[in-house]
mmCIF file of C-alpha atoms and ligand atoms in Angstrom:
data_model
loop_
_atom_site.group_PDB
_atom_site.id
_atom_site.type_symbol
_atom_site.label_atom_id
_atom_site.label_comp_id
_atom_site.label_asym_id
_atom_site.label_seq_id
_atom_site.Cartn_x
_atom_site.Cartn_y
_atom_site.Cartn_z
ATOM 1 C CA MET A 1 0.000 0.000 0.000
ATOM 2 C CA LYS A 2 1.258 3.458 -0.838
ATOM 3 C CA LYS A 3 2.359 5.619 2.058
ATOM 4 C CA TRP A 4 -0.059 8.497 1.452
ATOM 5 C CA TRP A 5 -2.996 6.131 1.166
ATOM 6 C CA ARG A 6 -2.167 4.615 4.540
ATOM 7 C CA GLY A 7 -2.027 8.160 5.964
ATOM 8 C CA VAL A 8 -5.483 8.971 4.615
ATOM 9 C CA LEU A 9 -6.873 5.733 6.052
ATOM 10 C CA SER A 10 -5.440 6.385 9.505
ATOM 11 C CA VAL A 11 -6.859 9.944 9.570
ATOM 12 C CA CYS A 12 -10.278 8.582 8.583
ATOM 13 C CA GLY A 13 -10.009 5.955 11.307
ATOM 14 C CA LEU A 14 -9.125 8.631 13.851
ATOM 15 C CA LEU A 15 -12.086 10.822 12.831
ATOM 16 C CA PHE A 16 -14.418 7.833 12.975
ATOM 17 C CA SER A 17 -13.227 6.747 16.418
ATOM 18 C CA CYS A 18 -13.585 10.339 17.705
ATOM 19 C CA ALA A 19 -17.132 10.496 16.368
ATOM 20 C CA VAL A 20 -17.962 7.196 18.053
ATOM 21 C CA GLY A 21 -16.123 7.995 21.276
ATOM 22 C CA ALA A 22 -17.793 11.389 21.748
ATOM 23 C CA LYS A 23 -21.316 9.889 21.449
ATOM 24 C CA VAL A 24 -22.889 13.089 20.172
ATOM 25 C CA GLU A 25 -26.667 12.981 20.341
ATOM 26 C CA ASN A 26 -29.386 15.079 18.743
ATOM 27 C CA MET A 27 -30.207 18.086 20.915
ATOM 28 C CA PRO A 28 -33.999 18.202 21.466
ATOM 29 C CA GLY A 29 -35.192 21.582 20.183
ATOM 30 C CA GLY A 30 -31.737 22.299 18.774
ATOM 31 C CA PRO A 31 -29.483 21.014 16.006
ATOM 32 C CA LYS A 32 -29.355 17.322 15.070
ATOM 33 C CA VAL A 33 -26.213 15.266 14.514
ATOM 34 C CA ASP A 34 -24.980 15.744 10.930
ATOM 35 C CA GLN A 35 -27.910 18.036 10.164
ATOM 36 C CA LEU A 36 -27.465 19.593 6.726
ATOM 37 C CA ASN A 37 -30.985 20.744 5.960
ATOM 38 C CA LEU A 38 -32.865 23.585 7.672
ATOM 39 C CA PRO A 39 -34.913 22.446 10.695
ATOM 40 C CA GLU A 40 -38.457 21.275 9.811
ATOM 41 C CA GLY A 41 -39.834 24.018 12.029
ATOM 42 C CA VAL A 42 -43.063 24.301 14.012
ATOM 43 C CA THR A 43 -44.504 27.436 12.408
ATOM 44 C CA GLN A 44 -46.036 28.086 8.986
ATOM 45 C CA ILE A 45 -43.312 30.684 8.331
ATOM 46 C CA ALA A 46 -40.517 28.173 9.068
ATOM 47 C CA GLN A 47 -42.107 25.714 6.625
ATOM 48 C CA ASP A 48 -42.525 28.451 3.996
ATOM 49 C CA VAL A 49 -38.869 29.424 4.445
ATOM 50 C CA MET A 50 -37.795 25.791 3.966
ATOM 51 C CA TRP A 51 -39.949 25.434 0.833
ATOM 52 C CA LEU A 52 -38.600 28.710 -0.614
ATOM 53 C CA HIS A 53 -35.056 27.649 0.165
ATOM 54 C CA TRP A 54 -35.442 24.458 -1.865
ATOM 55 C CA LEU A 55 -37.385 26.139 -4.688
ATOM 56 C CA LEU A 56 -34.771 28.863 -5.179
ATOM 57 C CA LEU A 57 -31.858 26.471 -4.739
ATOM 58 C CA THR A 58 -33.346 24.188 -7.413
ATOM 59 C CA ILE A 59 -33.896 27.073 -9.864
ATOM 60 C CA CYS A 60 -30.340 28.344 -9.252
ATOM 61 C CA GLY A 61 -28.976 24.795 -9.632
ATOM 62 C CA LEU A 62 -30.760 24.287 -12.988
ATOM 63 C CA ILE A 63 -29.457 27.641 -14.268
ATOM 64 C CA PHE A 64 -25.956 26.703 -13.100
ATOM 65 C CA ILE A 65 -26.066 23.374 -14.914
ATOM 66 C CA GLY A 66 -27.607 24.957 -18.041
ATOM 67 C CA VAL A 67 -25.102 27.828 -18.324
ATOM 68 C CA PHE A 68 -21.988 25.832 -17.511
ATOM 69 C CA GLY A 69 -23.188 22.870 -19.602
ATOM 70 C CA VAL A 70 -23.521 25.064 -22.701
ATOM 71 C CA MET A 71 -20.210 26.761 -21.939
ATOM 72 C CA PHE A 72 -18.183 23.592 -21.464
ATOM 73 C CA TYR A 73 -19.844 21.871 -24.424
ATOM 74 C CA SER A 74 -19.038 24.861 -26.650
ATOM 75 C CA ILE A 75 -15.416 24.929 -25.537
ATOM 76 C CA TRP A 76 -15.067 21.199 -26.110
ATOM 77 C CA ALA A 77 -16.998 20.875 -29.371
ATOM 78 C CA HIS A 78 -15.580 23.963 -31.080
ATOM 79 C CA ARG A 79 -11.948 23.641 -30.117
ATOM 80 C CA LYS A 80 -9.193 24.834 -32.462
ATOM 81 C CA SER A 81 -7.774 21.334 -33.028
ATOM 82 C CA ARG A 82 -11.020 20.404 -34.742
ATOM 83 C CA GLY A 83 -10.466 23.225 -37.161
ATOM 84 C CA HIS A 84 -13.206 25.532 -35.924
ATOM 85 C CA GLN A 85 -13.019 29.169 -36.881
ATOM 86 C CA ALA A 86 -14.358 31.889 -34.552
ATOM 87 C CA SER A 87 -17.474 33.484 -36.018
ATOM 88 C CA THR A 88 -17.369 37.259 -36.252
ATOM 89 C CA PHE A 89 -21.002 38.409 -36.183
ATOM 90 C CA HIS A 90 -21.999 41.631 -34.368
ATOM 91 C CA GLU A 91 -25.367 42.345 -32.726
ATOM 92 C CA HIS A 92 -28.101 39.758 -32.855
ATOM 93 C CA LEU A 93 -31.536 41.055 -31.947
ATOM 94 C CA GLY A 94 -33.014 37.608 -31.168
ATOM 95 C CA VAL A 95 -30.225 36.661 -28.714
ATOM 96 C CA GLU A 96 -30.279 40.071 -27.001
ATOM 97 C CA VAL A 97 -34.050 39.969 -26.460
ATOM 98 C CA ALA A 98 -33.829 36.394 -25.169
ATOM 99 C CA TRP A 99 -31.082 37.092 -22.622
ATOM 100 C CA THR A 100 -33.023 40.078 -21.310
ATOM 101 C CA VAL A 101 -36.518 38.614 -21.220
ATOM 102 C CA ILE A 102 -35.746 35.107 -19.903
ATOM 103 C CA PRO A 103 -33.756 36.240 -16.809
ATOM 104 C CA PHE A 104 -36.426 38.882 -16.136
ATOM 105 C CA ILE A 105 -39.137 36.215 -16.085
ATOM 106 C CA ILE A 106 -36.994 33.982 -13.840
ATOM 107 C CA VAL A 107 -36.350 36.823 -11.373
ATOM 108 C CA ILE A 108 -40.058 37.693 -11.175
ATOM 109 C CA ALA A 109 -40.956 34.009 -10.716
ATOM 110 C CA MET A 110 -38.520 33.827 -7.797
ATOM 111 C CA ALA A 111 -39.529 37.170 -6.280
ATOM 112 C CA LEU A 112 -43.263 36.481 -6.138
ATOM 113 C CA PRO A 113 -43.311 33.640 -3.570
ATOM 114 C CA ALA A 114 -40.353 35.159 -1.665
ATOM 115 C CA THR A 115 -42.125 38.512 -1.303
ATOM 116 C CA ARG A 116 -45.289 36.815 -0.097
ATOM 117 C CA THR A 117 -43.348 35.109 2.719
ATOM 118 C CA VAL A 118 -41.357 38.231 3.672
ATOM 119 C CA VAL A 119 -44.580 40.249 3.877
ATOM 120 C CA ALA A 120 -46.162 37.519 6.043
ATOM 121 C CA MET A 121 -43.111 37.543 8.348
ATOM 122 C CA LYS A 122 -43.504 41.280 8.936
ATOM 123 C CA ASP A 123 -47.254 41.197 9.519
ATOM 124 C CA THR A 124 -47.486 41.477 13.292
ATOM 125 C CA SER A 125 -51.120 42.685 13.279
ATOM 126 C CA SER A 126 -53.856 41.080 15.424
ATOM 127 C CA SER A 127 -51.442 39.215 17.678
ATOM 128 C CA ASP A 128 -52.676 37.410 20.794
ATOM 129 C CA MET A 129 -49.786 38.403 23.023
ATOM 130 C CA THR A 130 -46.737 40.704 22.974
ATOM 131 C CA VAL A 131 -43.343 40.015 24.510
ATOM 132 C CA LYS A 132 -40.531 42.550 24.602
ATOM 133 C CA VAL A 133 -37.070 41.057 24.090
ATOM 134 C CA THR A 134 -33.964 43.064 24.992
ATOM 135 C CA GLY A 135 -30.439 42.003 24.049
ATOM 136 C CA TYR A 136 -27.690 42.682 26.571
ATOM 137 C CA GLN A 137 -23.987 41.842 26.532
ATOM 138 C CA TRP A 138 -24.458 38.842 27.082
ATOM 139 C CA LYS A 139 -27.934 37.710 27.994
ATOM 140 C CA TRP A 140 -31.559 38.240 26.963
ATOM 141 C CA GLY A 141 -34.224 40.154 28.881
ATOM 142 C CA TYR A 142 -37.913 39.217 28.465
ATOM 143 C CA GLU A 143 -40.931 41.268 29.462
ATOM 144 C CA TYR A 144 -44.583 40.278 28.925
ATOM 145 C CA LEU A 145 -46.485 43.371 27.846
ATOM 146 C CA ASP A 146 -50.020 41.904 27.887
ATOM 147 C CA GLY A 147 -51.980 38.672 28.318
ATOM 148 C CA PRO A 148 -52.139 36.507 31.455
ATOM 149 C CA ALA A 149 -48.438 37.067 32.228
ATOM 150 C CA SER A 150 -48.619 40.842 31.791
ATOM 151 C CA GLY A 151 -45.920 42.535 33.871
ATOM 152 C CA VAL A 152 -43.763 39.428 34.276
ATOM 153 C CA LYS A 153 -40.139 40.142 33.384
ATOM 154 C CA PHE A 154 -36.833 38.395 33.866
ATOM 155 C CA LEU A 155 -33.367 37.885 32.414
ATOM 156 C CA ALA A 156 -32.321 34.636 30.749
ATOM 157 C CA THR A 157 -28.646 33.878 31.326
ATOM 158 C CA LEU A 158 -26.523 30.981 30.115
ATOM 159 C CA SER A 159 -26.776 28.123 32.597
ATOM 160 C CA THR A 160 -24.010 25.868 31.257
ATOM 161 C CA PRO A 161 -21.577 25.442 34.175
ATOM 162 C CA ARG A 162 -18.241 27.291 33.857
ATOM 163 C CA ALA A 163 -16.504 23.943 34.483
ATOM 164 C CA GLN A 164 -17.826 22.619 31.120
ATOM 165 C CA ILE A 165 -16.760 25.779 29.303
ATOM 166 C CA GLU A 166 -13.276 25.577 30.801
ATOM 167 C CA ASN A 167 -12.980 21.856 29.926
ATOM 168 C CA ARG A 168 -12.820 20.765 33.541
ATOM 169 C CA GLU A 169 -15.972 18.643 33.090
ATOM 170 C CA PRO A 170 -17.386 16.727 30.101
ATOM 171 C CA LYS A 171 -19.767 18.811 28.026
ATOM 172 C CA GLY A 172 -23.490 18.209 28.512
ATOM 173 C CA LEU A 173 -26.157 17.578 25.861
ATOM 174 C CA TYR A 174 -27.325 21.207 25.959
ATOM 175 C CA TYR A 175 -23.842 22.732 26.054
ATOM 176 C CA LEU A 176 -24.127 26.539 25.485
ATOM 177 C CA MET A 177 -27.806 26.107 24.490
ATOM 178 C CA GLU A 178 -29.430 26.272 27.961
ATOM 179 C CA THR A 179 -30.568 29.195 30.111
ATOM 180 C CA ASP A 180 -31.681 29.662 33.709
ATOM 181 C CA ASN A 181 -35.064 31.124 32.662
ATOM 182 C CA HIS A 182 -37.061 30.223 29.549
ATOM 183 C CA LEU A 183 -39.285 32.431 27.460
ATOM 184 C CA VAL A 184 -42.620 30.646 27.979
ATOM 185 C CA VAL A 185 -45.468 31.086 25.482
ATOM 186 C CA PRO A 186 -48.806 29.374 24.764
ATOM 187 C CA VAL A 187 -49.176 27.027 21.797
ATOM 188 C CA ASP A 188 -51.143 28.068 18.683
ATOM 189 C CA LYS A 189 -51.213 31.736 19.629
ATOM 190 C CA LYS A 190 -49.779 34.557 17.556
ATOM 191 C CA ILE A 191 -46.935 35.905 19.692
ATOM 192 C CA ARG A 192 -45.644 39.337 18.690
ATOM 193 C CA VAL A 193 -42.015 39.828 19.675
ATOM 194 C CA VAL A 194 -40.760 43.392 20.037
ATOM 195 C CA VAL A 195 -36.990 43.328 19.832
ATOM 196 C CA THR A 196 -34.446 45.910 20.994
ATOM 197 C CA ALA A 197 -31.001 46.043 22.620
ATOM 198 C CA ALA A 198 -29.411 47.939 25.487
ATOM 199 C CA ASP A 199 -25.780 48.110 24.361
ATOM 200 C CA VAL A 200 -24.754 46.819 20.923
ATOM 201 C CA ILE A 201 -26.597 45.083 18.060
ATOM 202 C CA HIS A 202 -27.722 41.524 18.826
ATOM 203 C CA SER A 203 -30.098 39.300 16.872
ATOM 204 C CA TRP A 204 -32.888 37.118 18.250
ATOM 205 C CA MET A 205 -32.995 33.909 16.234
ATOM 206 C CA VAL A 206 -35.027 30.724 16.719
ATOM 207 C CA PRO A 207 -34.650 28.507 13.619
ATOM 208 C CA ASP A 208 -37.632 26.274 14.475
ATOM 209 C CA PHE A 209 -39.908 29.354 14.331
ATOM 210 C CA GLY A 210 -38.287 30.790 11.186
ATOM 211 C CA VAL A 211 -37.595 33.952 13.207
ATOM 212 C CA LYS A 212 -34.465 36.078 13.091
ATOM 213 C CA GLN A 213 -34.691 39.739 14.028
ATOM 214 C CA ASP A 214 -31.864 42.183 14.693
ATOM 215 C CA ALA A 215 -31.968 43.820 18.124
ATOM 216 C CA ILE A 216 -30.776 47.398 17.640
ATOM 217 C CA PRO A 217 -30.125 49.830 20.523
ATOM 218 C CA GLY A 218 -32.568 52.746 20.414
ATOM 219 C CA PHE A 219 -34.941 51.058 17.945
ATOM 220 C CA LEU A 220 -37.916 48.735 18.317
ATOM 221 C CA ARG A 221 -38.289 46.070 15.634
ATOM 222 C CA ASP A 222 -41.046 43.505 15.713
ATOM 223 C CA THR A 223 -41.606 40.018 14.403
ATOM 224 C CA TRP A 224 -43.950 37.167 15.327
ATOM 225 C CA PHE A 225 -44.433 33.428 15.497
ATOM 226 C CA ARG A 226 -47.259 30.970 16.083
ATOM 227 C CA ALA A 227 -45.797 27.700 17.374
ATOM 228 C CA GLU A 228 -47.994 24.766 16.369
ATOM 229 C CA LYS A 229 -46.462 22.154 18.686
ATOM 230 C CA PRO A 230 -45.684 22.319 22.426
ATOM 231 C CA GLY A 231 -42.044 21.744 23.243
ATOM 232 C CA ILE A 232 -38.736 23.440 23.909
ATOM 233 C CA TYR A 233 -37.005 25.251 21.061
ATOM 234 C CA ARG A 234 -33.494 26.633 21.093
ATOM 235 C CA GLY A 235 -31.770 29.444 19.270
ATOM 236 C CA GLN A 236 -28.827 31.790 19.637
ATOM 237 C CA CYS A 237 -27.797 35.398 19.276
ATOM 238 C CA ALA A 238 -27.102 35.776 15.561
ATOM 239 C CA GLU A 239 -25.223 39.067 15.398
ATOM 240 C CA LEU A 240 -21.604 39.209 16.534
ATOM 241 C CA CYS A 241 -21.896 41.246 19.741
ATOM 242 C CA GLY A 242 -18.578 40.867 21.553
ATOM 243 C CA LYS A 243 -16.630 38.416 23.656
ATOM 244 C CA ASP A 244 -19.535 36.248 24.837
ATOM 245 C CA HIS A 245 -21.627 36.328 21.654
ATOM 246 C CA ALA A 246 -21.656 32.525 21.695
ATOM 247 C CA PHE A 247 -22.795 32.477 25.320
ATOM 248 C CA MET A 248 -26.272 34.037 25.080
ATOM 249 C CA PRO A 249 -28.585 31.284 23.834
ATOM 250 C CA ILE A 250 -32.369 31.518 23.530
ATOM 251 C CA VAL A 251 -34.674 28.868 24.986
ATOM 252 C CA VAL A 252 -38.401 29.088 24.244
ATOM 253 C CA GLU A 253 -40.868 26.786 25.971
ATOM 254 C CA VAL A 254 -44.206 26.348 24.204
ATOM 255 C CA LEU A 255 -46.954 25.163 26.572
ATOM 256 C CA PRO A 256 -50.668 24.327 26.205
ATOM 257 C CA GLN A 257 -52.804 27.340 27.173
ATOM 258 C CA ASP A 258 -53.874 26.007 30.603
ATOM 259 C CA LYS A 259 -50.294 25.198 31.593
ATOM 260 C CA PHE A 260 -49.206 28.614 30.353
ATOM 261 C CA ASP A 261 -51.868 30.318 32.477
ATOM 262 C CA ALA A 262 -50.686 28.355 35.528
ATOM 263 C CA TRP A 263 -47.079 29.346 34.784
ATOM 264 C CA ALA A 264 -48.104 33.013 34.493
ATOM 265 C CA GLU A 265 -49.879 32.902 37.860
ATOM 266 C CA GLU A 266 -46.853 31.294 39.483
ATOM 267 C CA GLN A 267 -44.485 33.913 38.023
ATOM 268 C CA LYS A 268 -46.638 36.753 39.260
ATOM 269 C CA LYS A 269 -46.705 35.283 42.778
ATOM 270 C CA LYS A 270 -42.961 34.746 42.677
ATOM 271 C CA MET A 271 -42.374 38.312 41.565
ATOM 272 C CA ALA A 272 -44.564 39.662 44.362
ATOM 273 C CA ALA A 273 -42.735 37.514 46.928
ATOM 274 C CA ASN A 274 -39.304 38.509 45.640
ATOM 275 C CA ALA A 275 -40.091 42.199 45.241
ATOM 276 C CA ASP A 276 -37.157 43.955 46.780
ATOM 277 C CA ASP A 277 -37.739 46.840 49.163
ATOM 278 C CA PRO A 278 -34.927 49.358 48.601
ATOM 279 C CA ASN A 279 -35.686 51.047 51.941
ATOM 280 C CA LYS A 280 -34.936 47.965 54.016
ATOM 281 C CA GLU A 281 -31.624 47.808 55.942
ATOM 282 C CA TRP A 282 -29.829 44.551 55.084
ATOM 283 C CA THR A 283 -27.212 42.781 57.179
ATOM 284 C CA ALA A 284 -23.724 42.302 55.694
ATOM 285 C CA GLU A 285 -24.248 38.505 55.499
ATOM 286 C CA GLU A 286 -27.536 38.872 53.604
ATOM 287 C CA LEU A 287 -25.983 41.305 51.126
ATOM 288 C CA ILE A 288 -22.914 39.123 50.527
ATOM 289 C CA ALA A 289 -25.004 35.976 49.974
ATOM 290 C CA ARG A 290 -27.292 37.770 47.507
ATOM 291 C CA GLY A 291 -24.351 39.570 45.897
ATOM 292 C CA GLU A 292 -22.549 36.324 45.178
ATOM 293 C CA LYS A 293 -25.513 35.202 43.026
ATOM 294 C CA VAL A 294 -25.724 38.556 41.248
ATOM 295 C CA TYR A 295 -21.968 38.398 40.595
ATOM 296 C CA ALA A 296 -22.195 34.850 39.202
ATOM 297 C CA ALA A 297 -24.969 35.856 36.777
ATOM 298 C CA ASN A 298 -23.637 39.226 35.627
ATOM 299 C CA CYS A 299 -19.946 39.802 36.330
ATOM 300 C CA VAL A 300 -18.196 36.455 36.228
ATOM 301 C CA ALA A 301 -17.759 36.270 32.445
ATOM 302 C CA CYS A 302 -15.342 39.228 32.431
ATOM 303 C CA HIS A 303 -14.053 39.660 35.979
ATOM 304 C CA GLN A 304 -13.906 35.867 36.610
ATOM 305 C CA ALA A 305 -15.028 33.883 39.656
ATOM 306 C CA ASN A 306 -11.731 34.524 41.411
ATOM 307 C CA GLY A 307 -11.988 38.297 40.848
ATOM 308 C CA LYS A 308 -8.724 38.320 38.911
ATOM 309 C CA GLY A 309 -10.258 39.442 35.583
ATOM 310 C CA VAL A 310 -8.575 38.686 32.261
ATOM 311 C CA PRO A 311 -5.173 40.424 32.129
ATOM 312 C CA GLY A 312 -5.065 42.938 29.286
ATOM 313 C CA SER A 313 -8.847 42.762 28.670
ATOM 314 C CA PHE A 314 -10.863 42.939 31.873
ATOM 315 C CA PRO A 315 -9.494 44.422 35.114
ATOM 316 C CA ALA A 316 -9.173 42.429 38.342
ATOM 317 C CA LEU A 317 -11.556 43.371 41.164
ATOM 318 C CA ASP A 318 -9.430 41.543 43.710
ATOM 319 C CA GLY A 319 -7.266 44.325 45.186
ATOM 320 C CA ASP A 320 -8.745 46.971 42.838
ATOM 321 C CA LYS A 321 -8.508 50.513 44.194
ATOM 322 C CA THR A 322 -12.095 51.450 43.230
ATOM 323 C CA VAL A 323 -13.449 48.382 45.025
ATOM 324 C CA LEU A 324 -11.368 49.136 48.118
ATOM 325 C CA GLY A 325 -11.999 52.920 47.936
ATOM 326 C CA PRO A 326 -15.100 55.003 48.808
ATOM 327 C CA LYS A 327 -18.397 53.308 47.905
ATOM 328 C CA ASP A 328 -19.736 56.189 45.791
ATOM 329 C CA ALA A 329 -17.088 55.794 43.089
ATOM 330 C CA GLN A 330 -17.784 52.053 42.694
ATOM 331 C CA LEU A 331 -21.570 52.536 42.726
ATOM 332 C CA ASP A 332 -21.134 55.112 39.971
ATOM 333 C CA VAL A 333 -19.198 52.639 37.779
ATOM 334 C CA VAL A 334 -21.646 49.766 38.360
ATOM 335 C CA LEU A 335 -24.760 51.919 37.788
ATOM 336 C CA HIS A 336 -23.572 53.953 34.832
ATOM 337 C CA GLY A 337 -20.774 51.877 33.288
ATOM 338 C CA ARG A 338 -17.384 53.145 32.260
ATOM 339 C CA PRO A 339 -17.566 54.880 28.852
ATOM 340 C CA GLY A 340 -15.054 53.681 26.297
ATOM 341 C CA THR A 341 -14.624 50.290 27.990
ATOM 342 C CA ALA A 342 -16.601 47.041 28.027
ATOM 343 C CA MET A 343 -17.971 47.885 31.490
ATOM 344 C CA ALA A 344 -21.737 48.095 30.926
ATOM 345 C CA ALA A 345 -24.199 50.269 32.853
ATOM 346 C CA PHE A 346 -26.053 47.842 35.104
ATOM 347 C CA GLY A 347 -28.468 50.486 36.450
ATOM 348 C CA GLY A 348 -31.072 49.460 33.865
ATOM 349 C CA GLN A 349 -30.825 45.704 34.466
ATOM 350 C CA LEU A 350 -30.395 45.366 38.226
ATOM 351 C CA ASN A 351 -32.458 46.877 41.012
ATOM 352 C CA ASP A 352 -30.942 48.785 43.936
ATOM 353 C CA VAL A 353 -30.869 45.763 46.234
ATOM 354 C CA GLU A 354 -28.961 43.763 43.612
ATOM 355 C CA ILE A 355 -26.550 46.647 42.959
ATOM 356 C CA ALA A 356 -25.868 47.115 46.688
ATOM 357 C CA ALA A 357 -25.507 43.350 47.155
ATOM 358 C CA VAL A 358 -23.002 42.872 44.355
ATOM 359 C CA VAL A 359 -20.942 45.895 45.407
ATOM 360 C CA THR A 360 -20.898 44.614 48.990
ATOM 361 C CA TYR A 361 -19.931 41.172 47.741
ATOM 362 C CA THR A 362 -16.912 42.450 45.771
ATOM 363 C CA ARG A 363 -15.776 44.458 48.832
ATOM 364 C CA ASN A 364 -15.781 41.323 50.993
ATOM 365 C CA ALA A 365 -14.716 38.607 48.553
ATOM 366 C CA TRP A 366 -11.236 37.189 47.835
ATOM 367 C CA SER A 367 -8.426 39.143 49.479
ATOM 368 C CA ASN A 368 -10.550 42.320 49.648
ATOM 369 C CA ALA A 369 -12.202 41.264 52.915
ATOM 370 C CA GLY A 370 -11.449 43.664 55.742
ATOM 371 C CA LYS A 371 -9.114 45.820 53.636
ATOM 372 C CA GLY A 372 -11.134 48.650 52.124
ATOM 373 C CA GLU A 373 -13.357 51.546 53.155
ATOM 374 C CA ASP A 374 -17.171 51.140 53.334
ATOM 375 C CA PRO A 375 -17.355 47.310 53.456
ATOM 376 C CA VAL A 376 -21.182 47.318 53.524
ATOM 377 C CA VAL A 377 -23.256 49.215 50.961
ATOM 378 C CA GLN A 378 -27.022 49.508 51.475
ATOM 379 C CA PRO A 379 -29.674 49.688 48.716
ATOM 380 C CA LYS A 380 -30.454 53.280 49.707
ATOM 381 C CA ASP A 381 -26.846 54.243 48.788
ATOM 382 C CA SER A 382 -27.559 52.926 45.290
ATOM 383 C CA VAL A 383 -30.859 54.846 45.116
ATOM 384 C CA ALA A 384 -28.998 58.047 46.051
ATOM 385 C CA LYS A 385 -26.346 57.504 43.379
ATOM 386 C CA ARG A 386 -28.745 56.830 40.449
HETATM 387 CU CU1 CU B 1 -25.635 39.116 21.186
#
């Protein structure tokens, strides 16, 4: 056997054994193993998009074969060695009309069904429910504007453990495609989605719904879907939005109406129970315990769990002079961000209890404990600094 052939065989063997060893499975609601086609989808729009995709691809494929077939045949059949002479005619009315009219007809034939689907995608009228979606670096915020869950709002953050991301643990089935909270909607209802962003451009994409809408700061864009089957569907941010662009997945749970109503009731009760009172005095222990959770959900991606940051990109908080200095300066940075850097303004996403808790946490975590000024920051300090 030739040497190179043996090399090819061993590489193939290696690839095959990796594929077997890794035991990759289909991700329910997400991509399938070796999936090449678009997902079947659970909305009319998704099915229309799939049909259009194949229609247009087929037309383009036939044109490709036709044009290149004629070209290669002509080159082969009229080659010089056969004694062919180049013809020298100029202007041919019949040919010129044909190559104008035929492509025009093809373009119109392709545009008609495509336009019908694009118009249907943009028709958000007479919806049953409206949800506002806000893109943040790097998570999604959801707010129910009407319907049984009216007033319910929450953030959906990546829930894949850091240990899997840092290769300290084997990767799970839903690696980077799972969130702590799901957008929950009723089945067979027209859900209008109003999309915006708080920092940079993101894009809210759920392939199974045939939905992909840019989230642009300062603008409201809307789209819609009507999921025909209950289940969990997964998507991702589809507009490059910075370091953790790949870490802000979308999980949508479609429930039967009665289950959705029960979920809405439960969320409202939970929100009432968790409503934070910014006038309450908290103990240091309470603030630190709450702050640790806020830190894990909002700060850990850049400043890291050990507070050391990422040298050259994101500053350490462990031993940082703002964190150890007067509380007002740190509150100002956390509430309003630091212009010209990646430090976002968290005043719009977190309430005053969460802000005070996370600031208190950073002042008492790692080697900062007992070193700085103002070790305990109360929610009312955050209110005053807004
Ligand atoms: Cu994004």
